Short mmCIF file of C-alpha atoms and ligand atoms in Angstrom, two decimals:
data_model
loop_
_atom_site.label_atom_id
_atom_site.label_comp_id
_atom_site.label_asym_id
_atom_site.label_seq_id
_atom_site.Cartn_x
_atom_site.Cartn_y
_atom_site.Cartn_z
CA MET Y 1 95.39 151.48 113.15
CA LYS Y 2 95.97 150.45 109.87
CA SER Y 3 93.32 149.01 107.71
CA LYS Y 4 94.00 145.71 105.37
CA LYS Y 5 91.10 146.44 103.69
CA ASN Y 6 92.47 149.47 101.96
CA LYS Y 7 95.51 146.92 100.63
CA PRO Y 8 93.68 146.14 97.74
CA THR Y 9 93.74 141.57 98.12
CA LYS Y 10 94.27 139.43 95.06
CA VAL Y 11 91.80 137.05 95.15
CA THR Y 12 93.12 133.38 94.05
CA GLU Y 13 90.03 131.11 92.92
CA LYS Y 14 91.82 129.93 90.47
CA LYS Y 15 90.07 127.65 87.68
CA THR Y 16 91.22 124.64 87.64
CA THR Y 17 91.44 122.71 84.56
CA ALA Y 18 91.03 119.25 83.43
CA LYS Y 19 94.35 118.79 82.49
CA ASP Y 20 95.58 120.09 86.40
CA LYS Y 21 93.21 117.56 87.53
CA GLU Y 22 94.59 115.00 85.68
CA LYS Y 23 98.22 115.79 87.34
CA LYS Y 24 96.49 115.82 90.66
CA GLY Y 25 95.73 112.60 89.56
CA ALA Y 26 91.53 113.55 89.95
CA ALA Y 27 89.50 111.75 86.65
CA ALA Y 28 89.25 114.74 83.99
CA PRO Y 29 85.59 115.29 83.32
CA SER Y 30 85.03 113.19 80.43
CA GLU Y 31 82.71 115.71 77.82
CA LYS Y 32 81.17 112.21 76.43
CA ALA Y 33 79.51 111.99 79.72
CA LEU Y 34 77.33 115.20 79.51
CA PRO Y 35 73.89 115.78 76.95
CA ALA Y 36 74.99 116.70 73.47
CA GLY Y 37 75.96 120.90 73.68
CA LYS Y 38 76.15 120.91 77.46
CA GLN Y 39 79.83 122.27 79.25
CA ALA Y 40 81.08 121.02 81.87
CA PRO Y 41 80.23 124.23 84.44
CA SER Y 42 83.61 126.08 85.67
CA LYS Y 43 82.62 125.54 89.16
CA LYS Y 44 85.86 127.58 91.52
CA THR Y 45 87.55 124.37 93.20
CA TYR Y 46 88.72 124.92 97.23
CA ASN Y 47 92.36 124.64 97.64
CA VAL Y 48 93.69 123.33 101.41
CA LEU Y 49 93.89 126.29 103.21
CA ARG Y 50 98.17 127.28 103.20
CA GLY Y 51 100.11 125.04 106.18
CA MET Y 52 97.07 122.54 106.81
CA HIS Y 53 96.76 118.93 105.17
CA ASP Y 54 94.07 116.02 104.69
CA ILE Y 55 94.57 113.37 106.63
CA LEU Y 56 93.89 110.89 103.81
CA PRO Y 57 92.89 106.84 104.08
CA LYS Y 58 96.30 106.15 102.79
CA ASP Y 59 97.85 107.02 106.21
CA ASP Y 60 95.34 105.56 108.46
CA LYS Y 61 97.68 102.96 109.52
CA TYR Y 62 100.06 105.56 110.53
CA TRP Y 63 97.46 107.38 111.99
CA LYS Y 64 95.84 104.27 113.50
CA LEU Y 65 99.33 103.41 114.92
CA VAL Y 66 100.17 105.98 116.61
CA SER Y 67 96.76 106.63 118.38
CA HIS Y 68 96.90 103.19 119.32
CA ALA Y 69 100.49 104.14 120.69
CA ALA Y 70 99.53 106.97 122.86
CA GLU Y 71 96.08 104.97 124.03
CA ASN Y 72 97.94 101.70 125.23
CA LEU Y 73 100.96 103.73 127.03
CA ALA Y 74 98.12 105.75 128.62
CA GLU Y 75 96.26 102.83 129.87
CA TYR Y 76 99.21 101.21 131.37
CA PHE Y 77 100.84 104.83 133.05
CA GLN Y 78 97.76 105.62 134.06
CA PHE Y 79 97.03 108.92 132.24
CA GLY Y 80 93.22 109.25 131.74
CA ARG Y 81 91.77 110.81 128.91
CA ILE Y 82 91.37 114.53 129.09
CA GLU Y 83 89.55 116.42 125.82
CA THR Y 84 89.27 120.66 125.53
CA PRO Y 85 88.10 122.27 123.28
CA LEU Y 86 89.94 123.56 120.62
CA LEU Y 87 88.94 128.03 121.22
CA GLU Y 88 89.20 129.11 124.18
CA GLU Y 89 90.00 132.95 125.67
CA THR Y 90 93.29 134.03 123.81
CA SER Y 91 94.54 135.68 127.17
CA LEU Y 92 94.72 132.24 128.49
CA PHE Y 93 97.77 131.84 126.28
CA VAL Y 94 99.17 135.16 126.38
CA ARG Y 95 99.13 135.10 129.83
CA SER Y 96 101.12 131.40 130.30
CA ILE Y 97 102.63 130.50 127.29
CA GLY Y 98 103.71 134.79 127.26
CA ARG Y 99 104.12 137.85 125.95
CA GLY Y 100 107.80 137.64 124.14
CA THR Y 101 107.58 134.26 122.51
CA ASP Y 102 107.10 133.38 118.76
CA VAL Y 103 103.86 131.65 119.42
CA VAL Y 104 102.16 134.55 121.44
CA ASP Y 105 103.46 137.43 118.97
CA LYS Y 106 103.65 135.85 115.73
CA GLU Y 107 101.37 132.78 115.53
CA MET Y 108 97.98 132.61 117.12
CA TYR Y 109 95.06 131.99 115.30
CA SER Y 110 93.23 135.21 117.86
CA PHE Y 111 90.33 136.93 116.49
CA GLU Y 112 86.40 138.73 117.86
CA ASP Y 113 83.96 135.87 117.82
CA ARG Y 114 80.03 137.28 117.34
CA ASP Y 115 79.72 137.95 120.73
CA GLY Y 116 83.18 140.18 121.01
CA ALA Y 117 85.17 138.23 123.16
CA ARG Y 118 88.74 137.71 122.06
CA VAL Y 119 88.81 133.59 121.25
CA CYS Y 120 91.76 132.25 120.04
CA LEU Y 121 92.25 128.64 118.65
CA ARG Y 122 95.34 126.49 121.23
CA PRO Y 123 98.22 126.88 119.49
CA GLU Y 124 98.98 124.29 121.90
CA ALA Y 125 97.83 122.12 125.13
CA THR Y 126 98.90 122.67 128.62
CA ALA Y 127 97.58 126.13 129.13
CA SER Y 128 93.95 124.29 128.82
CA VAL Y 129 94.63 121.55 130.99
CA VAL Y 130 95.67 123.86 134.02
CA ARG Y 131 92.78 125.45 133.07
CA ALA Y 132 90.53 122.86 133.37
CA TYR Y 133 92.83 121.72 136.14
CA ILE Y 134 91.72 124.80 137.88
CA GLY Y 135 88.75 124.96 136.82
CA ASN Y 136 87.05 121.81 137.84
CA GLY Y 137 88.46 121.40 141.09
CA MET Y 138 90.78 118.11 140.41
CA TRP Y 139 93.59 120.09 142.71
CA ASN Y 140 91.48 119.00 145.31
CA MET Y 141 91.56 115.47 144.72
CA THR Y 142 94.34 112.96 144.99
CA GLN Y 143 97.29 114.34 143.91
CA PRO Y 144 99.18 113.92 141.46
CA ILE Y 145 96.37 114.00 138.58
CA LYS Y 146 97.64 112.06 135.24
CA VAL Y 147 95.87 113.17 131.77
CA TRP Y 148 96.99 113.03 128.48
CA TYR Y 149 95.06 114.49 125.43
CA GLN Y 150 94.92 114.11 121.62
CA GLY Y 151 93.70 116.70 118.83
CA PRO Y 152 94.50 119.57 116.14
CA MET Y 153 96.72 123.16 117.28
CA PHE Y 154 97.32 125.82 115.08
CA ARG Y 155 100.03 128.14 114.41
CA HIS Y 156 100.19 130.81 111.90
CA ASP Y 157 104.27 129.88 110.68
CA ARG Y 158 106.02 129.87 108.24
CA PRO Y 159 104.54 126.60 106.86
CA GLN Y 160 107.49 124.14 105.88
CA ALA Y 161 108.49 120.93 105.95
CA GLY Y 162 107.33 119.49 109.23
CA ARG Y 163 105.85 122.49 110.33
CA TYR Y 164 102.26 122.95 109.55
CA ARG Y 165 99.62 125.62 110.57
CA GLU Y 166 97.34 122.68 112.00
CA PHE Y 167 99.29 119.97 113.41
CA PHE Y 168 98.07 117.18 115.79
CA GLN Y 169 99.17 116.43 119.23
CA VAL Y 170 99.00 114.11 121.44
CA GLY Y 171 100.28 114.97 125.07
CA PHE Y 172 100.59 113.41 128.47
CA GLU Y 173 100.34 115.89 131.69
CA THR Y 174 100.82 115.05 135.44
CA LEU Y 175 100.00 118.10 137.94
CA GLY Y 176 100.31 118.24 141.39
CA ALA Y 177 103.19 116.19 141.73
CA LYS Y 178 107.12 117.81 142.55
CA ASP Y 179 109.30 114.59 141.94
CA PRO Y 180 112.55 113.33 139.60
CA SER Y 181 110.30 110.15 138.75
CA ALA Y 182 107.76 112.51 137.07
CA ASP Y 183 109.32 114.51 135.34
CA ALA Y 184 111.08 110.78 133.92
CA GLU Y 185 107.98 109.40 134.08
CA LEU Y 186 107.03 111.92 131.41
CA ILE Y 187 110.39 111.12 129.46
CA LEU Y 188 109.55 107.43 129.27
CA VAL Y 189 106.30 107.53 128.28
CA ALA Y 190 107.75 110.07 125.36
CA TYR Y 191 110.60 107.57 124.35
CA SER Y 192 108.16 104.37 124.82
CA PHE Y 193 105.63 105.70 122.67
CA PHE Y 194 108.37 106.24 120.20
CA LYS Y 195 109.63 102.90 120.39
CA ASP Y 196 106.33 101.24 119.91
CA ILE Y 197 105.85 102.42 116.80
CA GLY Y 198 109.20 101.56 115.68
CA LEU Y 199 110.99 104.84 115.75
CA PRO Y 200 114.03 104.97 117.36
CA VAL Y 201 114.73 108.77 119.61
CA THR Y 202 117.37 110.28 121.38
CA VAL Y 203 116.60 112.71 123.85
CA ALA Y 204 117.64 116.59 124.56
CA ILE Y 205 117.71 117.33 128.01
CA ASN Y 206 118.20 120.75 130.34
CA SER Y 207 117.44 122.38 133.16
CA ILE Y 208 116.37 126.04 133.16
CA GLY Y 209 115.49 126.30 136.22
CA THR Y 210 113.54 128.68 138.68
CA PRO Y 211 112.74 132.26 137.53
CA GLU Y 212 115.34 133.81 139.52
CA GLU Y 213 118.15 131.58 138.49
CA ARG Y 214 116.86 132.50 134.84
CA GLU Y 215 116.45 135.56 135.79
CA ARG Y 216 120.67 136.01 137.04
CA TYR Y 217 121.80 133.56 133.77
CA VAL Y 218 119.80 136.43 131.44
CA ASN Y 219 121.28 139.33 132.52
CA GLU Y 220 124.99 136.95 132.23
CA LEU Y 221 123.45 136.18 129.00
CA THR Y 222 122.58 139.44 127.54
CA SER Y 223 125.44 141.20 128.55
CA TYR Y 224 128.09 138.53 126.78
CA TYR Y 225 125.44 138.96 123.88
CA ARG Y 226 126.02 142.63 123.83
CA SER Y 227 129.38 142.38 123.98
CA LYS Y 228 129.44 140.42 120.20
CA ARG Y 229 126.42 142.35 119.09
CA SER Y 230 128.42 143.06 115.98
CA TYR Y 231 128.55 139.59 115.10
CA LEU Y 232 125.02 138.86 115.03
CA CYS Y 233 122.25 138.15 112.99
CA GLU Y 234 119.25 140.69 112.93
CA GLU Y 235 116.98 138.49 114.46
CA CYS Y 236 119.02 137.54 117.47
CA ARG Y 237 119.70 141.48 117.27
CA THR Y 238 115.38 141.49 118.23
CA ARG Y 239 116.22 138.79 120.96
CA LEU Y 240 118.77 140.19 122.91
CA VAL Y 241 116.10 143.25 123.10
CA LYS Y 242 112.54 140.95 123.26
CA ASN Y 243 113.96 137.90 124.58
CA PRO Y 244 117.10 137.29 125.26
CA LEU Y 245 116.64 133.11 126.19
CA ARG Y 246 115.66 132.71 122.76
CA LEU Y 247 119.41 133.34 121.35
CA LEU Y 248 120.22 129.98 122.20
CA ASP Y 249 118.11 128.58 119.56
CA CYS Y 250 119.51 130.63 116.61
CA LYS Y 251 120.62 128.12 113.52
CA GLU Y 252 122.12 130.94 112.08
CA VAL Y 253 125.55 129.92 110.89
CA GLY Y 254 127.42 132.87 112.11
CA CYS Y 255 125.36 133.22 115.09
CA GLN Y 256 127.35 129.48 116.01
CA PRO Y 257 130.45 130.43 117.41
CA VAL Y 258 129.09 133.22 119.73
CA LYS Y 259 126.49 130.50 120.87
CA GLU Y 260 129.39 128.38 121.55
CA GLY Y 261 130.90 130.88 123.60
CA ALA Y 262 127.89 131.93 125.84
CA PRO Y 263 127.43 131.23 129.45
CA GLN Y 264 125.38 127.56 130.47
CA ILE Y 265 122.86 128.12 132.80
CA VAL Y 266 124.24 124.68 135.18
CA ASP Y 267 126.71 126.95 136.52
CA TRP Y 268 123.77 129.54 137.58
CA LEU Y 269 121.33 127.21 139.09
CA THR Y 270 121.44 126.92 142.82
CA GLU Y 271 122.45 123.14 144.09
CA ASP Y 272 119.07 122.30 144.88
CA SER Y 273 117.88 122.84 141.23
CA LYS Y 274 121.10 120.83 140.31
CA SER Y 275 120.39 117.82 142.42
CA TYR Y 276 116.67 117.55 141.25
CA PHE Y 277 118.20 117.34 137.90
CA MET Y 278 120.45 114.99 138.89
CA LYS Y 279 118.29 112.93 140.14
CA VAL Y 280 116.40 112.98 136.79
CA LEU Y 281 119.44 111.78 134.47
CA GLU Y 282 119.71 109.36 137.20
CA TYR Y 283 116.37 108.28 136.88
CA LEU Y 284 117.13 108.38 132.87
CA ASP Y 285 120.27 106.13 133.12
CA GLU Y 286 117.95 103.07 135.23
CA LEU Y 287 115.92 103.58 133.03
CA SER Y 288 118.67 103.33 129.82
CA ILE Y 289 117.11 106.27 127.69
CA PRO Y 290 119.88 107.85 125.95
CA TYR Y 291 120.62 110.94 126.36
CA LEU Y 292 122.44 114.07 125.44
CA LEU Y 293 123.01 117.09 128.02
CA THR Y 294 122.05 119.96 125.62
CA PRO Y 295 122.96 123.72 127.45
CA THR Y 296 121.14 125.67 124.85
CA LEU Y 297 117.80 123.72 125.06
CA VAL Y 298 115.80 125.90 126.31
CA ARG Y 299 112.22 125.94 124.62
CA GLY Y 300 109.61 128.25 123.34
CA LEU Y 301 107.11 128.71 126.12
CA ASP Y 302 108.02 131.06 128.90
CA TYR Y 303 106.14 128.77 131.55
CA TYR Y 304 108.60 125.93 131.84
CA THR Y 305 111.26 125.76 134.88
CA HIS Y 306 113.53 122.92 135.69
CA THR Y 307 113.86 120.06 133.30
CA VAL Y 308 113.04 120.71 129.90
CA PHE Y 309 113.88 117.83 127.09
CA GLU Y 310 112.97 117.46 123.20
CA LEU Y 311 113.45 114.18 121.44
CA TYR Y 312 114.83 113.84 118.18
CA PRO Y 313 114.82 110.85 115.31
CA ALA Y 314 117.90 108.80 116.24
CA PHE Y 315 118.74 108.30 112.33
CA GLY Y 316 119.30 110.27 109.12
CA GLU Y 317 120.46 113.81 108.75
CA ALA Y 318 117.41 115.20 107.84
CA GLY Y 319 115.39 114.06 111.00
CA SER Y 320 117.56 115.00 113.22
CA GLN Y 321 116.85 118.77 112.51
CA SER Y 322 113.35 118.43 114.59
CA ALA Y 323 112.21 117.72 117.50
CA VAL Y 324 109.60 115.35 117.65
CA ALA Y 325 108.10 116.30 121.10
CA GLY Y 326 109.12 118.11 123.44
CA GLY Y 327 107.96 119.18 127.40
CA GLY Y 328 109.12 119.97 130.59
CA ARG Y 329 107.79 121.42 133.84
CA TYR Y 330 106.02 124.35 134.94
CA ASP Y 331 105.71 124.85 138.45
CA LEU Y 332 104.32 127.88 138.48
CA LEU Y 333 102.23 127.80 135.65
CA VAL Y 334 99.03 126.46 138.06
CA GLU Y 335 99.42 129.41 140.39
CA GLU Y 336 99.42 132.08 137.45
CA LEU Y 337 96.44 130.57 135.79
CA GLY Y 338 95.02 131.39 139.19
CA GLY Y 339 94.78 127.88 140.68
CA ARG Y 340 96.60 127.06 144.24
CA PRO Y 341 99.82 126.43 143.16
CA ALA Y 342 100.62 122.80 142.68
CA PRO Y 343 103.46 121.96 140.71
CA ALA Y 344 103.46 120.11 137.27
CA ALA Y 345 105.48 119.09 134.32
CA GLY Y 346 104.59 117.52 130.24
CA VAL Y 347 105.10 116.33 127.47
CA ALA Y 348 103.52 116.80 123.82
CA ILE Y 349 104.38 114.46 120.75
CA GLY Y 350 103.90 116.04 117.18
CA LEU Y 351 102.12 112.69 115.45
CA GLU Y 352 102.96 114.48 111.61
CA ARG Y 353 106.53 114.50 112.55
CA ALA Y 354 106.62 111.47 113.96
CA ILE Y 355 104.49 109.91 110.87
CA THR Y 356 107.08 111.29 108.75
CA SER Y 357 110.00 110.32 110.04
CA LEU Y 358 108.90 107.08 110.87
CA LYS Y 359 107.91 106.52 107.03
CA ALA Y 360 111.45 107.70 106.47
CA TYR Y 361 112.92 105.65 109.28
CA ASN Y 362 111.15 102.62 107.28
CA GLU Y 363 111.91 103.43 103.88
CA GLU Y 364 115.19 103.82 104.87
CA ASN Y 365 115.21 100.22 106.56
CA LYS Y 366 112.64 97.88 103.68
CA ILE Y 367 110.56 98.18 107.29
CA VAL Y 368 106.68 97.56 105.67
CA LEU Y 369 103.56 98.38 108.31
CA SER Y 370 101.51 95.21 107.84
CA GLU Y 371 97.45 96.43 106.93
CA PRO Y 372 94.79 95.07 109.14
CA LYS Y 373 94.55 91.64 108.72
CA PHE Y 374 90.79 89.92 107.78
CA SER Y 375 90.23 86.62 109.12
CA ILE Y 376 87.23 85.73 106.10
CA PHE Y 377 85.88 87.41 103.13
CA PHE Y 378 82.57 87.31 102.14
CA ALA Y 379 81.70 87.13 98.44
CA GLN Y 380 78.41 87.41 97.57
CA LEU Y 381 76.79 86.50 93.95
CA GLY Y 382 73.09 88.11 93.29
CA ASP Y 383 71.54 90.50 94.55
CA GLU Y 384 69.30 88.69 97.11
CA ALA Y 385 72.86 87.40 98.17
CA LYS Y 386 74.01 90.63 98.24
CA ARG Y 387 71.16 91.67 100.66
CA GLN Y 388 71.53 88.11 102.99
CA ALA Y 389 75.40 89.25 103.05
CA PHE Y 390 75.58 92.24 105.24
CA LYS Y 391 72.91 90.33 108.01
CA ILE Y 392 75.42 87.68 108.13
CA ILE Y 393 78.50 89.96 107.98
CA SER Y 394 77.17 92.11 111.00
CA GLU Y 395 76.49 88.80 112.88
CA LEU Y 396 79.86 87.63 112.64
CA ARG Y 397 81.30 90.60 113.18
CA SER Y 398 80.17 91.07 116.57
CA SER Y 399 81.78 87.70 117.40
CA SER Y 400 84.79 89.50 116.18
CA ILE Y 401 85.49 87.78 113.75
CA ARG Y 402 87.05 90.19 111.19
CA VAL Y 403 85.31 89.90 107.61
CA ALA Y 404 86.06 91.41 104.22
CA PHE Y 405 84.17 91.99 101.66
CA ASN Y 406 83.94 93.85 98.67
CA PHE Y 407 79.92 94.24 97.18
CA PHE Y 408 80.60 96.56 94.39
CA LYS Y 409 82.55 93.00 92.95
CA ASN Y 410 79.53 90.72 91.60
CA SER Y 411 81.83 88.19 90.02
CA LEU Y 412 83.03 85.19 91.97
CA LYS Y 413 86.37 85.56 90.26
CA THR Y 414 87.01 88.60 91.12
CA GLN Y 415 86.34 88.08 95.15
CA LEU Y 416 88.33 85.12 94.83
CA GLU Y 417 91.45 87.20 93.99
CA ALA Y 418 90.54 90.09 96.47
CA ALA Y 419 90.91 87.54 98.70
CA ASN Y 420 93.87 86.11 98.13
CA SER Y 421 95.37 89.48 97.81
CA LEU Y 422 94.22 89.93 101.43
CA GLY Y 423 96.05 86.82 102.01
CA VAL Y 424 92.56 85.38 104.18
CA ALA Y 425 92.31 81.51 104.94
CA TYR Y 426 88.51 81.35 104.36
CA VAL Y 427 86.07 82.21 101.66
CA VAL Y 428 82.19 82.49 102.44
CA ILE Y 429 80.46 82.38 99.47
CA LEU Y 430 76.75 83.00 98.77
CA GLY Y 431 75.27 82.66 95.51
CA GLN Y 432 71.13 81.99 94.46
CA LYS Y 433 71.07 78.81 95.75
CA GLU Y 434 73.06 78.61 98.48
CA VAL Y 435 69.80 81.87 99.57
CA GLN Y 436 67.27 79.15 98.72
CA ASP Y 437 69.04 76.52 100.68
CA LYS Y 438 70.13 78.54 103.49
CA THR Y 439 73.56 77.43 103.32
CA VAL Y 440 76.92 78.63 103.00
CA ILE Y 441 79.95 77.12 100.70
CA ILE Y 442 83.18 77.82 102.53
CA ARG Y 443 86.57 77.99 100.50
CA ASP Y 444 89.85 76.76 102.43
CA MET Y 445 92.17 79.08 100.17
CA GLU Y 446 94.71 76.66 100.82
CA SER Y 447 93.62 73.88 99.23
CA GLY Y 448 90.86 75.09 97.39
CA VAL Y 449 88.24 72.64 99.12
CA GLN Y 450 84.94 73.74 99.59
CA GLU Y 451 82.28 72.80 101.73
CA ILE Y 452 78.53 73.23 101.86
CA VAL Y 453 77.35 73.97 105.84
CA ASP Y 454 74.11 75.54 107.18
CA GLN Y 455 74.08 79.31 107.45
CA LYS Y 456 72.83 78.79 110.68
CA LYS Y 457 76.19 77.24 112.04
CA LEU Y 458 78.62 79.07 110.16
CA GLU Y 459 79.49 81.09 113.20
CA HIS Y 460 80.12 78.39 114.88
CA ILE Y 461 81.95 76.37 112.29
CA ILE Y 462 84.51 80.02 111.05
CA LYS Y 463 85.15 79.74 114.85
CA LYS Y 464 86.95 76.24 115.02
CA LYS Y 465 88.41 77.03 112.15
CA LEU Y 466 90.09 80.26 113.05
CA GLY Y 467 90.91 78.60 116.55
CA ILE Y 468 88.81 81.24 118.17
CA GLU Y 469 87.12 80.86 121.70
CA ILE Y 470 83.84 79.54 121.63
CA ARG Y 471 81.31 80.55 124.54
P1 AMP D 1 105.97 122.06 121.64
O1 AMP D 1 104.68 122.42 121.57
O2 AMP D 1 106.14 123.54 120.27
O3 AMP D 1 106.69 122.19 122.42
O4 AMP D 1 106.01 121.34 120.37
C1 AMP D 1 105.50 119.93 120.40
C2 AMP D 1 106.02 119.26 119.18
O5 AMP D 1 104.83 119.25 118.20
C3 AMP D 1 107.27 119.70 118.48
O6 AMP D 1 108.21 118.91 118.95
C4 AMP D 1 106.56 119.19 116.86
O7 AMP D 1 106.58 118.12 116.83
C5 AMP D 1 105.41 119.22 117.08
N1 AMP D 1 105.07 120.38 116.79
C6 AMP D 1 104.99 121.78 116.98
N2 AMP D 1 104.80 123.35 115.90
C7 AMP D 1 104.35 122.20 115.11
C8 AMP D 1 104.11 122.75 113.86
N3 AMP D 1 104.36 124.08 113.33
N4 AMP D 1 104.01 121.71 112.97
C9 AMP D 1 104.11 120.40 112.93
N5 AMP D 1 104.40 120.37 114.47
C10 AMP D 1 104.48 120.70 115.76
#
C-alpha cells in the first residue's frame, strides 16, 4: 500500500496579518492598546475546513424557519423524533448505499477509531434509521413507524456552490408500510415544508421498479450505451463498467444526445410496479402537487426500489440545477441490514440548499423575513437598576412576555432608540428613583405618555396592555 506519509505535505499555516483580518471584517489589533514595546503575538489562526461552514447568527432566522417548519410538519403528520449517532460502523453504509456509488467509493469520512473499529461519519441517515428500527425492536410495534430527524451529514465530495462536506438534512421515514399513500405522504410533507418556508418547488419523479426489473433494464441500457461508447465522456465510460444506472445522471453536453435516446425504465416495469407508480401519481394529482415524470431520475444510492423523487426550486435558472430534497422507497433495505422484511420509504431535505434557494427567491421577489417580535423593551439606568432588571425580566419571561433589553447601553436615549427600532409598543424604565420607590415607568412609545406603576403590578398591567390572557 502506498503510504501518504512519504509524500511531503504542505502545511498551510497561513499567518493572518492585520490586513487580512481587516479584509474579513474582523477588527485589526490596535498597536496602541498594547503596553509600550510589546508586539502583538503572531499566532496561527484557523480556517474552517474546506467544504465546511459556520452557521452564523445573521442566518438564525432562516435556520429557525426551517427547523420550525420541519417540527410543525412532523407533529401534524405524526412523525416521531429520532436522533441517531453521527458515527456508525462503516459497513452499515457500504451495505446499504452500495459499492460503486459515489458516496461509498469516494465520499465517506471513514477511519479506524482507537479500538481499531472501522467507523464512519454518517453520509446520510436512512441506513442509521433502519439500524435503529431493527436494533430497538421497532418492527415489533404497531406499523408503520414514522420518524423524522434533523442533523449534520458528511460527504467528502468536491466542494462547490450548494455542495458541502458537512451539511444538514431534515428527513422523514415511514417504515413497515407499502402503500402508495405512504410515498405520496412523504412527497406531500416535503412539498409542504417548502410551501411553509415560502419556496416554490416542483417534484421530479420516476419509478425504478424492483431489482429484477432493474437488472433487465440495466442489461438493455448497457448494451445501448456500449454501442455509443465512442461518444461518451470519460466518466460515463467508467460508469458503463461500474454503475450503468448512473449514466443517466451525466450532465456533460456531449452525452446528452445519447442519454435522450436511451431506453426508459418504465418500459421494463411489470404491470404491478406500473400500477403502484400510477397510484402514487394519482395521489399527487389529487393533492395538486406539480410533478414532472423524469425517466432519467435514478438517485445515487443503491437501496431504492419503485418510487424515487427529487424536489427542485421552481424559479430562476440557477435554482433549478440542484435538488433541494430527494427520496424514495427502499423496500429491501431492512432485510438487507438483517431485519425482518419491512417495506419502507423516506425523504431527506437539504437545509443549506433550501436556505440558499429561499434567500435567492426572497431577494428576487423583494420578500423580507420578519425578525422576532418583542412585546416590550426594558430600559435600565444605573448599577442597582441593572441588577434588579434581570430579575424582573426573568419574571416577565415566565409569563410569556417577550422582553428586549440591552445592558451594554446605559443612556436612556440610546435605549429608547433601540426600542424604537424594534418597534415595541411599550418601554419599561427602571432608574435609581424607581429602584428606591419599588416602581417602574411604563412609556407608551406611540403617544410618549408615561405612567409610574408599582413593580408588583407591572406584569398584570403589561399583560392587560398587550391583551395577554390574565390567569
Ligand atoms: P441525498 O441524501 O443525496 O438524497 O440528498 C438529499 C438532499 O440533501 C439533496 O437534495 C440536497 O438538498 C442535500 N444534499 C446532498 N448532498 C449535499 C451536499 N454535499 N451539500 C449540501 N447539500 C447536500
